[in-house]
Amino acid sequence: MTGGKKCIGCKIVAVLAGIGALNWGLVTFLHRNLVTGLLGEGTAASKVVYGLVAVAGAMALLSVFNLCPCQRQGCEPKK
Ligand SMILES: [Zn+2]
């Protein structure tokens, strides 16, 4: 963590990846799936959420390598 501000894209990626990780934890420890609990099992809505979480997880992995421009520029907010 650099303590700088992340761009909105990085924030969305972090939030979605976090939701996916938390849901995974809920399934493992509490045997509750928040996504299918809220949106239904196998519904289009739940598939969209899983898809977004998967994409966000991949992007979060890539962010380790500072591929986003906001990370290369030290996350300085542009005006
Ligand atoms: Zn960014």
Short mmCIF file of C-alpha atoms and ligand atoms in Angstrom, two decimals:
data_model
loop_
_atom_site.label_atom_id
_atom_site.label_comp_id
_atom_site.label_asym_id
_atom_site.label_seq_id
_atom_site.Cartn_x
_atom_site.Cartn_y
_atom_site.Cartn_z
CA MET A 1 0.00 0.00 0.00
CA THR A 2 1.34 3.36 -1.03
CA GLY A 3 -1.34 5.37 0.72
CA GLY A 4 -2.15 7.22 -2.51
CA LYS A 5 -5.56 7.55 -4.06
CA LYS A 6 -6.68 4.82 -6.41
CA CYS A 7 -8.66 5.53 -9.54
CA ILE A 8 -12.34 4.61 -9.60
CA GLY A 9 -11.55 1.57 -11.75
CA CYS A 10 -9.14 0.19 -9.17
CA LYS A 11 -11.69 0.84 -6.40
CA ILE A 12 -14.42 -1.04 -8.25
CA VAL A 13 -12.04 -3.94 -8.89
CA ALA A 14 -11.04 -4.03 -5.22
CA VAL A 15 -14.66 -3.90 -4.02
CA LEU A 16 -15.84 -6.66 -6.40
CA ALA A 17 -12.86 -8.88 -5.60
CA GLY A 18 -13.50 -8.28 -1.90
CA ILE A 19 -17.17 -9.23 -2.26
CA GLY A 20 -16.15 -12.41 -4.06
CA ALA A 21 -13.62 -13.28 -1.40
CA LEU A 22 -16.07 -12.60 1.44
CA ASN A 23 -18.79 -14.64 -0.26
CA TRP A 24 -16.33 -17.49 -0.63
CA GLY A 25 -15.56 -17.23 3.08
CA LEU A 26 -19.29 -17.26 3.94
CA VAL A 27 -19.79 -20.40 1.84
CA THR A 28 -16.85 -22.11 3.49
CA PHE A 29 -17.40 -21.18 7.14
CA LEU A 30 -21.14 -20.47 7.43
CA HIS A 31 -22.46 -22.52 4.50
CA ARG A 32 -24.29 -19.46 3.23
CA ASN A 33 -23.95 -18.10 -0.28
CA LEU A 34 -24.85 -14.42 -0.25
CA VAL A 35 -24.97 -14.16 -4.03
CA THR A 36 -27.33 -17.08 -4.64
CA GLY A 37 -29.18 -16.21 -1.41
CA LEU A 38 -29.99 -12.74 -2.71
CA LEU A 39 -30.26 -13.39 -6.44
CA GLY A 40 -31.24 -17.06 -6.62
CA GLU A 41 -29.29 -20.15 -7.65
CA GLY A 42 -28.32 -20.30 -11.31
CA THR A 43 -30.18 -17.11 -12.23
CA ALA A 44 -28.87 -14.69 -14.82
CA ALA A 45 -28.35 -12.05 -12.10
CA SER A 46 -26.19 -14.33 -9.97
CA LYS A 47 -24.19 -15.38 -13.04
CA VAL A 48 -23.55 -11.71 -13.85
CA VAL A 49 -22.29 -11.11 -10.29
CA TYR A 50 -20.03 -14.19 -10.44
CA GLY A 51 -18.74 -13.05 -13.83
CA LEU A 52 -17.97 -9.57 -12.52
CA VAL A 53 -16.27 -10.99 -9.44
CA ALA A 54 -14.17 -13.31 -11.63
CA VAL A 55 -13.10 -10.43 -13.89
CA ALA A 56 -12.38 -8.24 -10.86
CA GLY A 57 -10.34 -11.03 -9.28
CA ALA A 58 -8.25 -11.36 -12.44
CA MET A 59 -7.75 -7.59 -12.58
CA ALA A 60 -6.85 -7.51 -8.88
CA LEU A 61 -4.17 -10.11 -9.58
CA LEU A 62 -2.88 -8.01 -12.48
CA SER A 63 -2.87 -4.90 -10.26
CA VAL A 64 -0.07 -6.57 -8.29
CA PHE A 65 2.09 -5.67 -11.30
CA ASN A 66 0.90 -2.04 -11.30
CA LEU A 67 -0.63 -2.23 -14.76
CA CYS A 68 -3.17 0.52 -14.12
CA PRO A 69 -1.94 4.02 -15.10
CA CYS A 70 -3.06 5.42 -11.73
CA GLN A 71 -0.60 3.07 -10.00
CA ARG A 72 2.27 3.90 -12.36
CA GLN A 73 1.81 7.60 -11.68
CA GLY A 74 1.91 7.08 -7.94
CA CYS A 75 -1.88 7.38 -7.80
CA GLU A 76 -1.75 11.19 -7.85
CA PRO A 77 -5.26 12.58 -8.33
CA LYS A 78 -5.50 14.46 -11.63
CA LYS A 79 -7.45 17.71 -11.88
ZN ZN B 1 -6.20 2.57 -11.20
#
